[in-house]
Amino acid sequence: MSTGENWLEIGSHVWFYREVKPTGQSDRLPVLLLHGLVSQSYSWREVMPALAGQGFRAIAPDWPGYGFSGKPDRRDFAYTPDAFVNALSDFVKEMGLEKFSIVAQGYLGSVGIQYALRHPQQVDRLAIFNAPVSQSAKLPWRLRQMGIPLIGDMLTQDPLLVDRTLEGGGGYRIEDKDLDIYRRPWLKSSDAGRSLLTTIQKLQLKETTLEIETGLSQWTQPLLLAWGVRDPWLPISVAEAIVQANKNAELVELEEVGHYPQEDWPEKVSEVLLTFLRRL
């Protein structure tokens, strides 16, 4: 089962997304998989075929400014959480998605959670992997320094920051052939670094986590928090706070997995996701 690579132009923005469709007819709802910093849709490459193999259409876009999507100038795209939510709304509309599930991971994946909270009528199920869902969540120094003027300008132009960040988030070595994909946007243009710098500067983590923590406490649809317990940046206590506030939420601990579960151990992620998505 192969992963399709596609580009979609919406207004002045160009989206790149990966898609795997199930073979034959299926009445299962699509699944939208959203990546975090400093990742891209490629991180879901092994999870998507597993979902499609069980009848789920799996769609994973690169956020604007990331991966192989367009890298708009900050004058044309604000890089704030609201700007990403609005862009995702345009993407969903253009893709013709009416009812679907969201899988969100990481600091930028948190925008997907905000989208779900603002459009609950569209979201059937919400699965969260190691994202800032509580006001106790902090931006780690490894990421925070990328937003510091001058220092961040230099750091975000280094393609090796991808290696250090992705491997530092879980402690696992990533194969060179995969790192080549992650580094490619940085090697192609300095715009990738500028997008990352601007995103971190405008992350608005305090306001974002307040919205997410409050919204998830009142979320009524199926909710999964699956947590890589080796995450050095977001301890599982961040997820436990949500489960304590919402008794309908399910918490699954992923042993030997770090901040990027889909990269560290995709088989575990696929198993947990399929159990959650297929549950009646």
PDB file of C-alpha atoms in Angstrom:
ATOM      1  CA  MET A   1       0.000   0.000   0.000  1.00  0.00           C
ATOM      2  CA  SER A   2       1.747   3.170  -1.187  1.00  0.00           C
ATOM      3  CA  THR A   3       1.571   6.671   0.250  1.00  0.00           C
ATOM      4  CA  GLY A   4       0.449   9.310  -2.228  1.00  0.00           C
ATOM      5  CA  GLU A   5       2.246  12.661  -2.222  1.00  0.00           C
ATOM      6  CA  ASN A   6       0.115  15.623  -3.236  1.00  0.00           C
ATOM      7  CA  TRP A   7       0.131  19.412  -3.461  1.00  0.00           C
ATOM      8  CA  LEU A   8      -2.942  21.579  -3.007  1.00  0.00           C
ATOM      9  CA  GLU A   9      -3.094  25.314  -3.710  1.00  0.00           C
ATOM     10  CA  ILE A  10      -5.540  27.212  -1.506  1.00  0.00           C
ATOM     11  CA  GLY A  11      -5.529  30.951  -2.075  1.00  0.00           C
ATOM     12  CA  SER A  12      -1.931  32.085  -1.813  1.00  0.00           C
ATOM     13  CA  HIS A  13      -0.806  29.006   0.152  1.00  0.00           C
ATOM     14  CA  VAL A  14       0.499  25.713  -1.186  1.00  0.00           C
ATOM     15  CA  TRP A  15      -0.097  22.645   0.985  1.00  0.00           C
ATOM     16  CA  PHE A  16       1.800  19.385   0.669  1.00  0.00           C
ATOM     17  CA  TYR A  17       0.077  16.340   2.080  1.00  0.00           C
ATOM     18  CA  ARG A  18       0.467  12.591   2.169  1.00  0.00           C
ATOM     19  CA  GLU A  19      -2.514  10.306   1.775  1.00  0.00           C
ATOM     20  CA  VAL A  20      -3.187   6.586   1.943  1.00  0.00           C
ATOM     21  CA  LYS A  21      -6.604   5.344   0.922  1.00  0.00           C
ATOM     22  CA  PRO A  22      -8.085   1.978   1.887  1.00  0.00           C
ATOM     23  CA  THR A  23      -8.489  -0.589  -0.828  1.00  0.00           C
ATOM     24  CA  GLY A  24     -12.126  -1.188  -1.699  1.00  0.00           C
ATOM     25  CA  GLN A  25     -15.172   0.422  -0.151  1.00  0.00           C
ATOM     26  CA  SER A  26     -15.148   1.511   3.488  1.00  0.00           C
ATOM     27  CA  ASP A  27     -17.629   3.369   5.652  1.00  0.00           C
ATOM     28  CA  ARG A  28     -14.991   4.381   8.217  1.00  0.00           C
ATOM     29  CA  LEU A  29     -14.407   8.108   8.698  1.00  0.00           C
ATOM     30  CA  PRO A  30     -11.165   9.716   7.481  1.00  0.00           C
ATOM     31  CA  VAL A  31      -8.317  10.389   9.900  1.00  0.00           C
ATOM     32  CA  LEU A  32      -6.323  13.637   9.799  1.00  0.00           C
ATOM     33  CA  LEU A  33      -2.814  13.263  11.280  1.00  0.00           C
ATOM     34  CA  LEU A  34      -1.026  16.453  12.348  1.00  0.00           C
ATOM     35  CA  HIS A  35       2.664  16.795  13.131  1.00  0.00           C
ATOM     36  CA  GLY A  36       4.516  18.959  15.644  1.00  0.00           C
ATOM     37  CA  LEU A  37       7.749  20.983  15.751  1.00  0.00           C
ATOM     38  CA  VAL A  38      10.216  20.474  14.006  1.00  0.00           C
ATOM     39  CA  SER A  39       8.678  17.552  12.209  1.00  0.00           C
ATOM     40  CA  GLN A  40       6.575  17.037   9.088  1.00  0.00           C
ATOM     41  CA  SER A  41       3.954  14.661   7.709  1.00  0.00           C
ATOM     42  CA  TYR A  42       6.716  12.169   6.901  1.00  0.00           C
ATOM     43  CA  SER A  43       6.692  11.216  10.586  1.00  0.00           C
ATOM     44  CA  TRP A  44       3.355   9.397  10.027  1.00  0.00           C
ATOM     45  CA  ARG A  45       4.694   7.324   7.106  1.00  0.00           C
ATOM     46  CA  GLU A  46       4.357   3.954   8.888  1.00  0.00           C
ATOM     47  CA  VAL A  47       1.152   4.714  10.760  1.00  0.00           C
ATOM     48  CA  MET A  48      -0.857   5.742   7.702  1.00  0.00           C
ATOM     49  CA  PRO A  49      -0.724   2.375   5.857  1.00  0.00           C
ATOM     50  CA  ALA A  50      -1.735   0.618   9.079  1.00  0.00           C
ATOM     51  CA  LEU A  51      -4.821   2.827   9.322  1.00  0.00           C
ATOM     52  CA  ALA A  52      -5.674   2.412   5.644  1.00  0.00           C
ATOM     53  CA  GLY A  53      -5.292  -1.344   5.996  1.00  0.00           C
ATOM     54  CA  GLN A  54      -8.200  -1.247   8.441  1.00  0.00           C
ATOM     55  CA  GLY A  55     -10.412   0.896   6.219  1.00  0.00           C
ATOM     56  CA  PHE A  56      -9.432   4.414   7.304  1.00  0.00           C
ATOM     57  CA  ARG A  57      -8.496   7.076   4.773  1.00  0.00           C
ATOM     58  CA  ALA A  58      -5.347   8.615   6.308  1.00  0.00           C
ATOM     59  CA  ILE A  59      -4.349  12.194   5.472  1.00  0.00           C
ATOM     60  CA  ALA A  60      -1.236  13.904   6.846  1.00  0.00           C
ATOM     61  CA  PRO A  61      -0.458  17.484   5.728  1.00  0.00           C
ATOM     62  CA  ASP A  62       2.677  19.534   6.230  1.00  0.00           C
ATOM     63  CA  TRP A  63       1.745  22.724   8.046  1.00  0.00           C
ATOM     64  CA  PRO A  64       2.316  25.983   6.126  1.00  0.00           C
ATOM     65  CA  GLY A  65       5.984  26.818   6.551  1.00  0.00           C
ATOM     66  CA  TYR A  66       6.967  23.178   7.177  1.00  0.00           C
ATOM     67  CA  GLY A  67       8.060  20.137   5.265  1.00  0.00           C
ATOM     68  CA  PHE A  68       7.247  20.470   1.585  1.00  0.00           C
ATOM     69  CA  SER A  69       4.380  22.934   1.959  1.00  0.00           C
ATOM     70  CA  GLY A  70       4.876  26.556   0.923  1.00  0.00           C
ATOM     71  CA  LYS A  71       6.944  28.814   3.188  1.00  0.00           C
ATOM     72  CA  PRO A  72       4.969  32.083   3.242  1.00  0.00           C
ATOM     73  CA  ASP A  73       6.637  35.257   4.417  1.00  0.00           C
ATOM     74  CA  ARG A  74       5.538  36.451   7.847  1.00  0.00           C
ATOM     75  CA  ARG A  75       3.921  39.444   6.117  1.00  0.00           C
ATOM     76  CA  ASP A  76       1.621  37.045   4.266  1.00  0.00           C
ATOM     77  CA  PHE A  77       1.030  34.489   7.044  1.00  0.00           C
ATOM     78  CA  ALA A  78       1.027  35.401  10.733  1.00  0.00           C
ATOM     79  CA  TYR A  79       2.308  32.011  12.046  1.00  0.00           C
ATOM     80  CA  THR A  80       0.106  32.426  15.142  1.00  0.00           C
ATOM     81  CA  PRO A  81      -2.091  29.576  16.421  1.00  0.00           C
ATOM     82  CA  ASP A  82      -5.159  31.343  15.030  1.00  0.00           C
ATOM     83  CA  ALA A  83      -3.499  31.644  11.615  1.00  0.00           C
ATOM     84  CA  PHE A  84      -2.755  27.906  11.595  1.00  0.00           C
ATOM     85  CA  VAL A  85      -6.309  27.060  12.742  1.00  0.00           C
ATOM     86  CA  ASN A  86      -7.773  29.182   9.951  1.00  0.00           C
ATOM     87  CA  ALA A  87      -5.410  27.629   7.407  1.00  0.00           C
ATOM     88  CA  LEU A  88      -6.394  24.138   8.573  1.00  0.00           C
ATOM     89  CA  SER A  89     -10.049  25.082   8.198  1.00  0.00           C
ATOM     90  CA  ASP A  90      -9.376  26.045   4.580  1.00  0.00           C
ATOM     91  CA  PHE A  91      -7.514  22.770   4.002  1.00  0.00           C
ATOM     92  CA  VAL A  92     -10.336  20.687   5.484  1.00  0.00           C
ATOM     93  CA  LYS A  93     -12.899  22.509   3.353  1.00  0.00           C
ATOM     94  CA  GLU A  94     -10.849  22.137   0.161  1.00  0.00           C
ATOM     95  CA  MET A  95     -10.340  18.426   0.849  1.00  0.00           C
ATOM     96  CA  GLY A  96     -14.086  17.964   1.238  1.00  0.00           C
ATOM     97  CA  LEU A  97     -13.824  16.567   4.764  1.00  0.00           C
ATOM     98  CA  GLU A  98     -17.133  16.857   6.592  1.00  0.00           C
ATOM     99  CA  LYS A  99     -16.756  14.422   9.490  1.00  0.00           C
ATOM    100  CA  PHE A 100     -13.389  12.979  10.504  1.00  0.00           C
ATOM    101  CA  SER A 101     -11.074  12.144  13.394  1.00  0.00           C
ATOM    102  CA  ILE A 102      -8.011  14.173  14.375  1.00  0.00           C
ATOM    103  CA  VAL A 103      -4.685  12.823  15.590  1.00  0.00           C
ATOM    104  CA  ALA A 104      -2.454  15.599  16.958  1.00  0.00           C
ATOM    105  CA  GLN A 105       1.157  15.371  18.135  1.00  0.00           C
ATOM    106  CA  GLY A 106       3.599  17.881  19.520  1.00  0.00           C
ATOM    107  CA  TYR A 107       3.767  21.623  20.007  1.00  0.00           C
ATOM    108  CA  LEU A 108       2.378  22.555  16.602  1.00  0.00           C
ATOM    109  CA  GLY A 109      -0.036  19.627  16.578  1.00  0.00           C
ATOM    110  CA  SER A 110      -1.735  21.493  19.419  1.00  0.00           C
ATOM    111  CA  VAL A 111      -3.313  23.663  16.713  1.00  0.00           C
ATOM    112  CA  GLY A 112      -5.260  20.584  15.647  1.00  0.00           C
ATOM    113  CA  ILE A 113      -6.663  20.310  19.163  1.00  0.00           C
ATOM    114  CA  GLN A 114      -7.743  23.945  19.010  1.00  0.00           C
ATOM    115  CA  TYR A 115      -9.399  23.246  15.673  1.00  0.00           C
ATOM    116  CA  ALA A 116     -11.330  20.323  17.183  1.00  0.00           C
ATOM    117  CA  LEU A 117     -12.479  22.421  20.135  1.00  0.00           C
ATOM    118  CA  ARG A 118     -13.713  25.155  17.789  1.00  0.00           C
ATOM    119  CA  HIS A 119     -15.357  22.739  15.323  1.00  0.00           C
ATOM    120  CA  PRO A 120     -16.666  19.872  17.500  1.00  0.00           C
ATOM    121  CA  GLN A 121     -19.457  19.090  15.046  1.00  0.00           C
ATOM    122  CA  GLN A 122     -16.847  17.993  12.475  1.00  0.00           C
ATOM    123  CA  VAL A 123     -14.632  15.880  14.739  1.00  0.00           C
ATOM    124  CA  ASP A 124     -15.732  12.337  15.517  1.00  0.00           C
ATOM    125  CA  ARG A 125     -12.761  11.378  17.710  1.00  0.00           C
ATOM    126  CA  LEU A 126      -9.702  13.174  19.018  1.00  0.00           C
ATOM    127  CA  ALA A 127      -6.395  11.425  19.739  1.00  0.00           C
ATOM    128  CA  ILE A 128      -3.493  13.351  21.276  1.00  0.00           C
ATOM    129  CA  PHE A 129       0.128  12.225  21.427  1.00  0.00           C
ATOM    130  CA  ASN A 130       2.554  14.238  23.571  1.00  0.00           C
ATOM    131  CA  ALA A 131       1.176  17.716  23.021  1.00  0.00           C
ATOM    132  CA  PRO A 132       0.901  20.740  25.371  1.00  0.00           C
ATOM    133  CA  VAL A 133      -2.607  20.156  26.724  1.00  0.00           C
ATOM    134  CA  SER A 134      -2.183  21.605  30.218  1.00  0.00           C
ATOM    135  CA  GLN A 135      -1.098  25.002  31.520  1.00  0.00           C
ATOM    136  CA  SER A 136       1.747  23.202  33.284  1.00  0.00           C
ATOM    137  CA  ALA A 137       3.291  22.449  29.869  1.00  0.00           C
ATOM    138  CA  LYS A 138       6.411  24.466  29.088  1.00  0.00           C
ATOM    139  CA  LEU A 139       8.384  25.017  25.914  1.00  0.00           C
ATOM    140  CA  PRO A 140      11.719  23.197  26.375  1.00  0.00           C
ATOM    141  CA  TRP A 141      14.941  25.142  26.116  1.00  0.00           C
ATOM    142  CA  ARG A 142      15.911  23.191  23.003  1.00  0.00           C
ATOM    143  CA  LEU A 143      12.936  24.733  21.189  1.00  0.00           C
ATOM    144  CA  ARG A 144      12.722  28.017  23.087  1.00  0.00           C
ATOM    145  CA  GLN A 145      16.231  29.092  22.090  1.00  0.00           C
ATOM    146  CA  MET A 146      15.243  28.791  18.423  1.00  0.00           C
ATOM    147  CA  GLY A 147      12.976  31.806  18.906  1.00  0.00           C
ATOM    148  CA  ILE A 148      15.573  34.108  20.483  1.00  0.00           C
ATOM    149  CA  PRO A 149      16.579  36.983  18.172  1.00  0.00           C
ATOM    150  CA  LEU A 150      20.008  36.533  16.576  1.00  0.00           C
ATOM    151  CA  ILE A 151      20.633  33.194  18.327  1.00  0.00           C
ATOM    152  CA  GLY A 152      17.475  31.726  16.864  1.00  0.00           C
ATOM    153  CA  ASP A 153      18.266  33.178  13.448  1.00  0.00           C
ATOM    154  CA  MET A 154      21.477  31.146  13.398  1.00  0.00           C
ATOM    155  CA  LEU A 155      20.132  27.981  15.007  1.00  0.00           C
ATOM    156  CA  THR A 156      17.125  27.662  12.710  1.00  0.00           C
ATOM    157  CA  GLN A 157      19.317  27.833   9.600  1.00  0.00           C
ATOM    158  CA  ASP A 158      21.228  24.703  10.610  1.00  0.00           C
ATOM    159  CA  PRO A 159      19.783  21.554   8.964  1.00  0.00           C
ATOM    160  CA  LEU A 160      21.265  19.450  11.762  1.00  0.00           C
ATOM    161  CA  LEU A 161      18.830  20.990  14.240  1.00  0.00           C
ATOM    162  CA  VAL A 162      16.355  18.450  12.864  1.00  0.00           C
ATOM    163  CA  ASP A 163      18.614  15.552  13.891  1.00  0.00           C
ATOM    164  CA  ARG A 164      19.280  16.975  17.338  1.00  0.00           C
ATOM    165  CA  THR A 165      15.628  17.785  18.025  1.00  0.00           C
ATOM    166  CA  LEU A 166      13.970  14.622  16.709  1.00  0.00           C
ATOM    167  CA  GLU A 167      16.553  12.334  18.312  1.00  0.00           C
ATOM    168  CA  GLY A 168      16.732  14.441  21.477  1.00  0.00           C
ATOM    169  CA  GLY A 169      13.000  14.075  21.980  1.00  0.00           C
ATOM    170  CA  GLY A 170      13.196  10.336  22.462  1.00  0.00           C
ATOM    171  CA  GLY A 171      16.781   9.211  22.598  1.00  0.00           C
ATOM    172  CA  TYR A 172      16.524   6.986  19.541  1.00  0.00           C
ATOM    173  CA  ARG A 173      18.738   7.211  16.503  1.00  0.00           C
ATOM    174  CA  ILE A 174      16.851   7.953  13.285  1.00  0.00           C
ATOM    175  CA  GLU A 175      18.079   6.363  10.071  1.00  0.00           C
ATOM    176  CA  ASP A 176      20.059   8.634   7.750  1.00  0.00           C
ATOM    177  CA  LYS A 177      17.671   7.964   4.869  1.00  0.00           C
ATOM    178  CA  ASP A 178      14.840   9.349   6.990  1.00  0.00           C
ATOM    179  CA  LEU A 179      16.833  12.303   8.279  1.00  0.00           C
ATOM    180  CA  ASP A 180      17.583  13.173   4.664  1.00  0.00           C
ATOM    181  CA  ILE A 181      13.849  13.758   4.146  1.00  0.00           C
ATOM    182  CA  TYR A 182      13.539  15.848   7.293  1.00  0.00           C
ATOM    183  CA  ARG A 183      16.585  17.980   6.411  1.00  0.00           C
ATOM    184  CA  ARG A 184      15.613  18.575   2.793  1.00  0.00           C
ATOM    185  CA  PRO A 185      13.480  21.715   3.379  1.00  0.00           C
ATOM    186  CA  TRP A 186      16.374  23.351   5.268  1.00  0.00           C
ATOM    187  CA  LEU A 187      18.852  22.458   2.543  1.00  0.00           C
ATOM    188  CA  LYS A 188      16.549  23.791  -0.148  1.00  0.00           C
ATOM    189  CA  SER A 189      15.807  27.232   1.307  1.00  0.00           C
ATOM    190  CA  SER A 190      16.437  29.484   4.305  1.00  0.00           C
ATOM    191  CA  ASP A 191      12.663  30.002   4.420  1.00  0.00           C
ATOM    192  CA  ALA A 192      12.229  26.774   6.432  1.00  0.00           C
ATOM    193  CA  GLY A 193      14.321  28.198   9.261  1.00  0.00           C
ATOM    194  CA  ARG A 194      12.544  31.542   9.184  1.00  0.00           C
ATOM    195  CA  SER A 195       9.149  29.798   9.410  1.00  0.00           C
ATOM    196  CA  LEU A 196      10.284  27.832  12.458  1.00  0.00           C
ATOM    197  CA  LEU A 197      11.734  30.935  14.121  1.00  0.00           C
ATOM    198  CA  THR A 198       8.527  32.906  13.611  1.00  0.00           C
ATOM    199  CA  THR A 199       6.290  30.035  14.772  1.00  0.00           C
ATOM    200  CA  ILE A 200       8.175  29.691  18.054  1.00  0.00           C
ATOM    201  CA  GLN A 201       8.142  33.444  18.636  1.00  0.00           C
ATOM    202  CA  LYS A 202       4.356  33.496  18.143  1.00  0.00           C
ATOM    203  CA  LEU A 203       3.444  30.194  19.785  1.00  0.00           C
ATOM    204  CA  GLN A 204       1.374  31.877  22.526  1.00  0.00           C
ATOM    205  CA  LEU A 205       1.712  28.774  24.678  1.00  0.00           C
ATOM    206  CA  LYS A 206       0.095  30.259  27.780  1.00  0.00           C
ATOM    207  CA  GLU A 207      -3.062  31.297  25.928  1.00  0.00           C
ATOM    208  CA  THR A 208      -3.129  28.128  23.830  1.00  0.00           C
ATOM    209  CA  THR A 209      -2.868  25.731  26.777  1.00  0.00           C
ATOM    210  CA  LEU A 210      -5.564  27.646  28.649  1.00  0.00           C
ATOM    211  CA  GLU A 211      -7.948  27.175  25.719  1.00  0.00           C
ATOM    212  CA  ILE A 212      -6.994  23.510  25.338  1.00  0.00           C
ATOM    213  CA  GLU A 213      -7.158  22.590  29.027  1.00  0.00           C
ATOM    214  CA  THR A 214     -10.521  24.299  29.472  1.00  0.00           C
ATOM    215  CA  GLY A 215     -11.935  22.870  26.247  1.00  0.00           C
ATOM    216  CA  LEU A 216     -10.807  19.291  26.825  1.00  0.00           C
ATOM    217  CA  SER A 217     -12.373  19.259  30.292  1.00  0.00           C
ATOM    218  CA  GLN A 218     -15.739  19.737  28.557  1.00  0.00           C
ATOM    219  CA  TRP A 219     -15.081  17.555  25.480  1.00  0.00           C
ATOM    220  CA  THR A 220     -17.837  14.970  25.039  1.00  0.00           C
ATOM    221  CA  GLN A 221     -16.638  12.956  22.024  1.00  0.00           C
ATOM    222  CA  PRO A 222     -14.203  10.037  22.389  1.00  0.00           C
ATOM    223  CA  LEU A 223     -10.847  11.366  23.625  1.00  0.00           C
ATOM    224  CA  LEU A 224      -7.526   9.538  23.762  1.00  0.00           C
ATOM    225  CA  LEU A 225      -4.290  10.791  25.282  1.00  0.00           C
ATOM    226  CA  ALA A 226      -1.442   8.421  24.404  1.00  0.00           C
ATOM    227  CA  TRP A 227       1.845   9.436  25.982  1.00  0.00           C
ATOM    228  CA  GLY A 228       5.425   8.514  25.303  1.00  0.00           C
ATOM    229  CA  VAL A 229       6.718   8.325  28.868  1.00  0.00           C
ATOM    230  CA  ARG A 230      10.315   8.974  27.798  1.00  0.00           C
ATOM    231  CA  ASP A 231       9.372  12.465  26.626  1.00  0.00           C
ATOM    232  CA  PRO A 232      11.968  14.802  28.218  1.00  0.00           C
ATOM    233  CA  TRP A 233       9.828  17.888  27.547  1.00  0.00           C
ATOM    234  CA  LEU A 234       6.220  16.982  28.346  1.00  0.00           C
ATOM    235  CA  PRO A 235       5.852  14.641  31.335  1.00  0.00           C
ATOM    236  CA  ILE A 236       2.836  12.382  31.566  1.00  0.00           C
ATOM    237  CA  SER A 237       1.491  14.549  34.393  1.00  0.00           C
ATOM    238  CA  VAL A 238       0.478  17.007  31.648  1.00  0.00           C
ATOM    239  CA  ALA A 239      -1.905  14.367  30.257  1.00  0.00           C
ATOM    240  CA  GLU A 240      -3.021  13.160  33.688  1.00  0.00           C
ATOM    241  CA  ALA A 241      -4.371  16.631  34.452  1.00  0.00           C
ATOM    242  CA  ILE A 242      -6.762  16.307  31.511  1.00  0.00           C
ATOM    243  CA  VAL A 243      -7.901  12.803  32.448  1.00  0.00           C
ATOM    244  CA  GLN A 244      -8.635  13.954  36.005  1.00  0.00           C
ATOM    245  CA  ALA A 245     -10.810  16.774  34.647  1.00  0.00           C
ATOM    246  CA  ASN A 246     -12.592  14.652  32.027  1.00  0.00           C
ATOM    247  CA  LYS A 247     -13.541  11.179  33.236  1.00  0.00           C
ATOM    248  CA  ASN A 248     -14.456  10.137  29.691  1.00  0.00           C
ATOM    249  CA  ALA A 249     -10.877  10.647  28.509  1.00  0.00           C
ATOM    250  CA  GLU A 250      -8.635   7.617  28.103  1.00  0.00           C
ATOM    251  CA  LEU A 251      -4.923   7.710  28.957  1.00  0.00           C
ATOM    252  CA  VAL A 252      -2.488   5.165  27.500  1.00  0.00           C
ATOM    253  CA  GLU A 253       1.152   5.108  28.570  1.00  0.00           C
ATOM    254  CA  LEU A 254       3.609   4.257  25.795  1.00  0.00           C
ATOM    255  CA  GLU A 255       6.668   2.695  27.372  1.00  0.00           C
ATOM    256  CA  GLU A 256      10.083   3.249  25.764  1.00  0.00           C
ATOM    257  CA  VAL A 257       8.641   6.040  23.614  1.00  0.00           C
ATOM    258  CA  GLY A 258       9.544   9.741  23.652  1.00  0.00           C
ATOM    259  CA  HIS A 259       8.138  13.049  22.411  1.00  0.00           C
ATOM    260  CA  TYR A 260       7.681  11.826  18.819  1.00  0.00           C
ATOM    261  CA  PRO A 261       5.861   8.493  19.322  1.00  0.00           C
ATOM    262  CA  GLN A 262       5.084   7.968  15.638  1.00  0.00           C
ATOM    263  CA  GLU A 263       8.796   8.237  14.873  1.00  0.00           C
ATOM    264  CA  ASP A 264      10.090   6.300  17.894  1.00  0.00           C
ATOM    265  CA  TRP A 265       7.746   3.311  17.741  1.00  0.00           C
ATOM    266  CA  PRO A 266       5.086   3.532  14.996  1.00  0.00           C
ATOM    267  CA  GLU A 267       3.822  -0.008  15.618  1.00  0.00           C
ATOM    268  CA  LYS A 268       2.729   0.948  19.144  1.00  0.00           C
ATOM    269  CA  VAL A 269       1.095   4.122  17.876  1.00  0.00           C
ATOM    270  CA  SER A 270      -0.785   2.226  15.156  1.00  0.00           C
ATOM    271  CA  GLU A 271      -2.034  -0.389  17.608  1.00  0.00           C
ATOM    272  CA  VAL A 272      -3.277   2.188  20.113  1.00  0.00           C
ATOM    273  CA  LEU A 273      -4.877   4.324  17.423  1.00  0.00           C
ATOM    274  CA  LEU A 274      -6.672   1.444  15.733  1.00  0.00           C
ATOM    275  CA  THR A 275      -8.063   0.223  19.055  1.00  0.00           C
ATOM    276  CA  PHE A 276      -9.369   3.718  19.751  1.00  0.00           C
ATOM    277  CA  LEU A 277     -10.753   4.424  16.278  1.00  0.00           C
ATOM    278  CA  ARG A 278     -12.527   1.071  15.927  1.00  0.00           C
ATOM    279  CA  ARG A 279     -14.136   1.115  19.354  1.00  0.00           C
ATOM    280  CA  LEU A 280     -17.928   1.286  19.208  1.00  0.00           C
TER     281      LEU A 280
END
